Tab-separated table of C-alpha atoms in Angstrom:
chain	number	residue	atom	x	y	z
A	23	MET	CA	-0.071	0.171	-0.308
A	24	LYS	CA	1.528	3.196	-0.826
A	25	SER	CA	1.620	5.681	1.291
A	26	SER	CA	0.089	9.048	1.459
A	27	PRO	CA	2.145	12.200	1.797
A	28	LEU	CA	1.151	13.018	5.285
A	29	ASN	CA	2.548	10.059	6.287
A	30	THR	CA	5.451	10.240	4.911
A	31	ARG	CA	5.998	13.890	5.747
A	32	SER	CA	5.489	12.080	9.544
A	33	THR	CA	8.139	10.109	9.436
A	34	ARG	CA	10.819	12.573	8.194
A	35	PHE	CA	9.993	14.607	10.960
A	36	VAL	CA	9.695	11.886	13.872
A	37	MET	CA	13.702	11.171	11.739
A	38	VAL	CA	14.232	14.165	12.630
A	39	LEU	CA	13.522	14.592	15.706
A	40	ALA	CA	14.801	11.681	17.334
A	41	GLY	CA	18.810	12.262	15.513
A	42	LEU	CA	18.433	16.255	16.646
A	43	LEU	CA	17.183	14.526	20.164
A	44	ILE	CA	20.707	11.783	19.599
A	45	PHE	CA	22.847	13.979	18.413
A	46	SER	CA	22.107	16.634	21.746
A	47	CYS	CA	22.786	13.685	24.271
A	48	ILE	CA	26.228	12.985	22.574
A	49	LEU	CA	27.178	16.550	22.920
A	50	ALA	CA	26.058	16.570	26.107
A	51	THR	CA	27.610	13.357	27.619
A	52	SER	CA	31.129	15.343	25.872
A	53	PHE	CA	30.929	18.438	27.697
A	54	LEU	CA	30.465	16.411	30.759
A	55	PHE	CA	33.479	14.411	30.559
A	56	GLY	CA	35.243	18.055	30.273
A	57	GLU	CA	35.663	17.369	26.125
A	58	SER	CA	33.485	19.326	23.176
A	59	ILE	CA	32.926	16.717	20.543
A	60	ILE	CA	32.955	20.192	18.730
A	61	SER	CA	36.860	20.580	19.035
A	62	SER	CA	37.313	17.015	18.528
A	63	LEU	CA	36.014	17.240	15.000
A	64	SER	CA	37.465	20.407	14.279
A	65	SER	CA	41.193	19.622	14.880
A	66	PRO	CA	43.168	17.652	12.495
A	67	TYR	CA	44.476	15.441	14.514
A	68	GLY	CA	41.734	15.021	16.935
A	69	CYS	CA	43.638	16.189	20.242
A	70	SER	CA	41.551	17.041	22.867
A	71	GLY	CA	44.280	19.302	25.357
A	72	VAL	CA	48.929	20.236	25.095
A	73	SER	CA	50.490	17.649	26.804
A	74	GLU	CA	51.533	18.879	30.417
A	75	HIS	CA	55.064	19.411	29.341
A	76	VAL	CA	57.633	16.379	30.314
A	77	PRO	CA	62.147	17.145	29.704
A	78	VAL	CA	64.319	14.779	29.823
A	79	PHE	CA	67.177	13.947	30.931
A	80	PRO	CA	70.252	12.153	28.428
A	81	ASP	CA	74.206	11.708	29.721
A	82	PRO	CA	76.260	15.326	28.528
A	83	SER	CA	78.569	12.854	27.284
A	84	GLU	CA	76.242	10.881	24.640
A	85	LYS	CA	74.646	13.718	23.443
A	86	LEU	CA	77.142	15.525	22.564
A	87	LYS	CA	78.521	12.568	20.907
A	88	GLU	CA	75.631	12.673	18.861
A	89	LEU	CA	75.403	16.480	17.289
A	90	GLN	CA	79.499	15.783	16.653
A	91	ASP	CA	78.441	13.026	14.783
A	92	PRO	CA	78.770	14.293	10.590
A	93	ASP	CA	76.477	12.711	9.660
A	94	PHE	CA	74.169	14.452	11.948
A	95	THR	CA	74.457	17.353	9.468
A	96	PRO	CA	72.401	15.592	6.518
A	97	ARG	CA	69.622	14.756	8.857
A	98	LEU	CA	69.114	17.674	9.821
A	99	PHE	CA	69.145	18.770	5.955
A	100	ASP	CA	66.217	16.292	5.480
A	101	GLU	CA	64.017	17.021	8.663
A	102	ALA	CA	64.587	20.910	6.925
A	103	VAL	CA	63.146	19.161	3.483
A	104	LYS	CA	60.413	17.537	4.773
A	105	TYR	CA	58.966	20.630	6.252
A	106	GLU	CA	59.549	22.251	2.787
A	107	PRO	CA	60.620	20.261	-0.362
A	108	LEU	CA	61.791	23.386	-1.892
A	109	LEU	CA	65.219	23.157	-0.274
A	110	ASN	CA	66.267	20.077	-2.444
A	111	THR	CA	64.617	21.950	-5.651
A	112	PRO	CA	67.154	22.878	-7.797
A	113	GLY	CA	67.021	26.891	-8.160
A	114	THR	CA	65.038	27.063	-4.905
A	115	GLN	CA	67.223	30.371	-3.374
A	116	VAL	CA	67.515	29.618	0.302
A	117	HIS	CA	68.884	31.635	3.087
A	118	MET	CA	69.650	31.318	6.162
A	119	GLY	CA	69.171	33.605	8.886
A	120	PHE	CA	71.965	33.343	12.593
A	121	TYR	CA	72.420	35.994	15.758
A	122	SER	CA	73.866	36.393	18.503
A	123	ALA	CA	73.150	39.119	21.967
A	124	LYS	CA	70.576	40.547	23.394
A	125	GLY	CA	67.513	42.685	20.548
A	126	ASN	CA	68.639	40.217	18.183
A	127	HIS	CA	66.016	37.274	18.234
A	128	GLY	CA	63.161	39.515	16.909
A	129	SER	CA	65.203	41.413	14.231
A	130	LEU	CA	66.309	37.946	12.292
A	131	LEU	CA	62.536	36.629	12.720
A	132	ARG	CA	61.223	39.655	10.889
A	133	LEU	CA	63.850	39.007	8.703
A	134	ILE	CA	62.861	34.691	7.737
A	135	ASP	CA	59.086	35.691	7.768
A	136	SER	CA	59.597	39.145	5.581
A	137	ILE	CA	60.934	36.588	3.492
A	138	ASN	CA	58.937	33.605	3.629
A	139	ASP	CA	55.969	35.881	3.571
A	140	GLY	CA	56.624	37.596	0.326
A	141	SER	CA	57.923	35.135	-1.757
A	142	TYR	CA	54.857	32.657	-1.188
A	143	LEU	CA	52.403	36.348	-2.317
A	144	ASN	CA	54.364	37.319	-5.193
A	145	GLY	CA	54.934	33.321	-6.299
A	146	THR	CA	59.209	34.043	-5.758
A	147	GLN	CA	61.394	30.583	-5.031
A	148	ASN	CA	62.864	32.252	-2.446
A	149	ARG	CA	62.771	30.030	0.923
A	150	ALA	CA	63.967	31.170	4.043
A	151	ILE	CA	65.491	29.007	7.499
A	152	TRP	CA	67.240	29.434	10.531
A	153	ALA	CA	68.481	27.502	13.422
A	154	GLN	CA	65.591	26.773	15.409
A	155	GLY	CA	63.554	25.849	11.702
A	156	VAL	CA	61.831	26.851	8.371
A	157	ASP	CA	60.804	29.417	10.172
A	158	GLY	CA	59.861	30.610	13.791
A	159	TYR	CA	56.326	28.427	13.977
A	160	PHE	CA	57.550	25.011	12.847
A	161	PRO	CA	60.823	23.472	14.404
A	162	TYR	CA	62.967	20.729	13.535
A	163	PRO	CA	62.707	17.330	15.723
A	164	SER	CA	66.343	17.787	16.590
A	165	TRP	CA	65.879	20.874	17.435
A	166	GLN	CA	62.649	20.651	19.411
A	167	GLN	CA	64.815	17.578	21.430
A	168	ILE	CA	67.634	19.877	22.612
A	169	MET	CA	64.997	22.510	23.883
A	170	ASN	CA	63.303	19.255	26.141
A	171	GLU	CA	66.478	18.434	27.348
A	172	HIS	CA	67.004	22.040	29.017
A	173	TRP	CA	70.486	22.339	29.198
A	174	TYR	CA	71.356	25.258	30.422
A	175	GLU	CA	69.165	24.665	32.857
A	176	ARG	CA	70.191	21.517	34.088
A	177	SER	CA	74.156	23.783	34.941
A	178	LYS	CA	72.206	25.366	37.145
A	179	ALA	CA	71.580	22.446	39.169
A	180	GLU	CA	71.736	22.899	42.733
A	181	ASN	CA	72.512	19.469	44.902
A	182	GLY	CA	71.639	17.450	41.871
A	183	THR	CA	67.997	19.399	41.474
A	184	VAL	CA	67.249	21.402	38.550
A	185	MET	CA	64.544	24.135	38.531
A	186	ILE	CA	62.536	23.599	34.734
A	187	PHE	CA	59.267	25.739	34.661
A	188	GLY	CA	59.238	26.491	38.165
A	189	LYS	CA	59.228	22.323	39.171
A	190	PRO	CA	62.158	20.036	40.965
A	191	TYR	CA	63.511	17.425	38.894
A	192	LEU	CA	66.452	15.100	40.256
A	193	ASP	CA	68.534	15.276	37.418
A	194	PRO	CA	70.606	11.724	37.008
A	195	HIS	CA	73.790	13.384	34.948
A	196	PRO	CA	74.854	16.308	36.324
A	197	VAL	CA	75.837	19.635	33.174
A	198	THR	CA	77.957	22.173	33.411
A	199	PHE	CA	77.704	24.921	31.376
A	200	GLU	CA	81.244	23.934	29.680
A	201	GLN	CA	79.391	21.046	28.196
A	202	ALA	CA	75.785	22.593	28.189
A	203	ASP	CA	77.799	25.495	25.696
A	204	ALA	CA	79.815	22.669	23.683
A	205	ILE	CA	76.142	20.556	22.985
A	206	TRP	CA	74.870	23.928	21.324
A	207	ALA	CA	77.663	24.764	19.715
A	208	ALA	CA	77.934	21.393	17.520
A	209	TYR	CA	74.205	21.709	17.682
A	210	SER	CA	74.821	25.398	15.332
A	211	THR	CA	78.210	24.198	13.754
A	212	ARG	CA	76.413	21.209	11.737
A	213	PHE	CA	72.756	23.810	11.330
A	214	ALA	CA	75.662	25.861	9.342
A	215	GLU	CA	77.533	22.717	7.556
A	216	MET	CA	73.964	22.456	5.627
A	217	ALA	CA	74.506	25.258	3.831
A	218	GLU	CA	76.915	22.889	2.108
A	219	LEU	CA	74.173	20.110	1.547
A	220	ILE	CA	71.114	22.965	-0.236
A	221	SER	CA	74.351	24.296	-2.103
A	222	LYS	CA	74.338	21.764	-3.932
A	223	ALA	CA	70.722	20.655	-4.236
A	224	THR	CA	69.149	23.602	-5.753
A	225	GLY	CA	72.360	25.093	-7.584
A	226	LYS	CA	73.067	28.731	-6.245
A	227	PRO	CA	74.941	29.486	-3.134
A	228	VAL	CA	73.179	30.114	-0.499
A	229	LYS	CA	72.555	33.810	1.158
A	230	VAL	CA	73.845	33.914	4.578
A	231	TRP	CA	72.208	36.876	7.093
A	232	CYS	CA	73.372	37.903	10.615
A	233	TYR	CA	71.990	39.956	13.270
A	234	VAL	CA	75.425	40.126	15.933
A	235	GLU	CA	75.763	43.807	17.094
A	236	GLY	CA	75.930	43.786	20.166
A	237	ALA	CA	77.930	39.840	19.952
A	238	LYS	CA	80.759	38.688	22.352
A	239	PRO	CA	83.750	37.928	20.104
A	240	THR	CA	83.522	34.800	22.441
A	241	ARG	CA	79.660	33.120	22.032
A	242	ILE	CA	79.016	30.073	19.569
A	243	PHE	CA	78.188	32.682	17.207
A	244	TYR	CA	82.043	33.363	16.817
A	245	ASN	CA	83.599	30.335	17.607
A	246	TYR	CA	81.973	27.793	15.631
A	247	GLU	CA	78.697	29.610	13.310
A	248	PHE	CA	80.884	32.110	11.481
A	249	GLN	CA	84.383	29.594	11.473
A	250	VAL	CA	82.039	27.194	8.972
A	251	LEU	CA	81.225	30.337	7.178
A	252	LYS	CA	84.264	31.684	6.269
A	253	LYS	CA	85.059	27.725	5.263
A	254	LEU	CA	81.982	27.970	3.090
A	255	GLU	CA	82.299	30.864	1.716
A	256	GLU	CA	85.630	30.876	-0.104
A	257	LYS	CA	85.210	27.920	-1.410
A	258	GLY	CA	81.414	29.903	-2.908
A	259	ILE	CA	79.050	27.838	-1.102
A	260	VAL	CA	77.467	30.874	0.798
A	261	GLU	CA	77.361	34.495	0.566
A	262	VAL	CA	77.530	36.332	3.877
A	263	TYR	CA	76.251	39.477	5.145
A	264	PHE	CA	75.621	41.527	8.199
A	265	ALA	CA	73.262	43.543	10.005
A	266	LYS	CA	74.140	47.092	10.449
A	267	THR	CA	71.473	47.590	12.339
A	268	GLN	CA	68.470	45.630	14.529
A	269	GLN	CA	66.444	47.598	12.727
A	270	SER	CA	67.362	46.647	8.953
A	271	GLU	CA	65.713	45.146	6.343
A	272	TRP	CA	66.889	42.530	3.636
A	273	ASP	CA	66.636	43.096	0.686
A	274	ASN	CA	67.708	46.751	1.639
A	275	PRO	CA	71.315	46.530	0.123
A	276	ALA	CA	72.164	49.709	2.239
A	277	ASP	CA	71.288	47.574	5.077
A	278	TRP	CA	74.256	45.720	5.166
A	279	MET	CA	78.191	44.960	5.217
A	280	ASN	CA	78.895	42.175	2.294
A	281	GLY	CA	81.291	39.488	3.599
A	282	THR	CA	82.828	37.776	6.400
A	283	LEU	CA	85.675	39.446	6.492
A	284	ASN	CA	83.821	43.122	7.066
A	285	VAL	CA	82.058	41.096	10.584
A	286	PRO	CA	81.300	43.936	12.727
A	287	ILE	CA	83.386	42.312	15.899
A	288	HIS	CA	85.875	39.731	14.230
A	289	ALA	CA	86.880	36.077	16.684
A	290	PRO	CA	90.503	36.185	18.457
């Protein structure tokens, strides 16, 4: 027997009403358990919140051994390429940024964003990176790992106890300041060495932008990164530029001093 239009409309109404009632129950239940189903659906990974930070405490000698291994450089390059394949594409003009001393961190981050944002808007193949990552938002896993290991904080431990984000932890592997410095210096050296792999992949010299106004000649930039850049410059792998001020813009040639011979403070 064929259903009447009235019966069909009534059935659809009941089904819609039942569906709304079921969804309302699910939504109410999710709120009772402290999690919104809407937020779960909107998250690209289905994450319901941010996990509490848990520091790790590796042996400093083992960490230094890992970073001093020449194989760490191509590993870091692979991490960068996974974020930005154009770093491994012929014709891309890659820029690498370095900074040292107070106030220069923000200047470099502004330059990195300016190059990358401008490239996306203009459709050019310019890509800028720094030791932390491909930009200020997506760090390399290796850099995130070394940050989670809190080397400098651990070098200030008292009686084996280190304070991290206001919480005390017992460090099973005591760390000296010299070890913490050596670990970060090794990482920075490997990042600078990436320029050779990038230049080989793109077929272009890497443009290196340095904000080092006020930097001490005894710190990591002059003792490690600068030494690598100077050797790579001699081989034609990099072009090195030093900012005259913290306001220097990458697209204004008058804001820069060219070449490692014009470094603001010479390393001893």
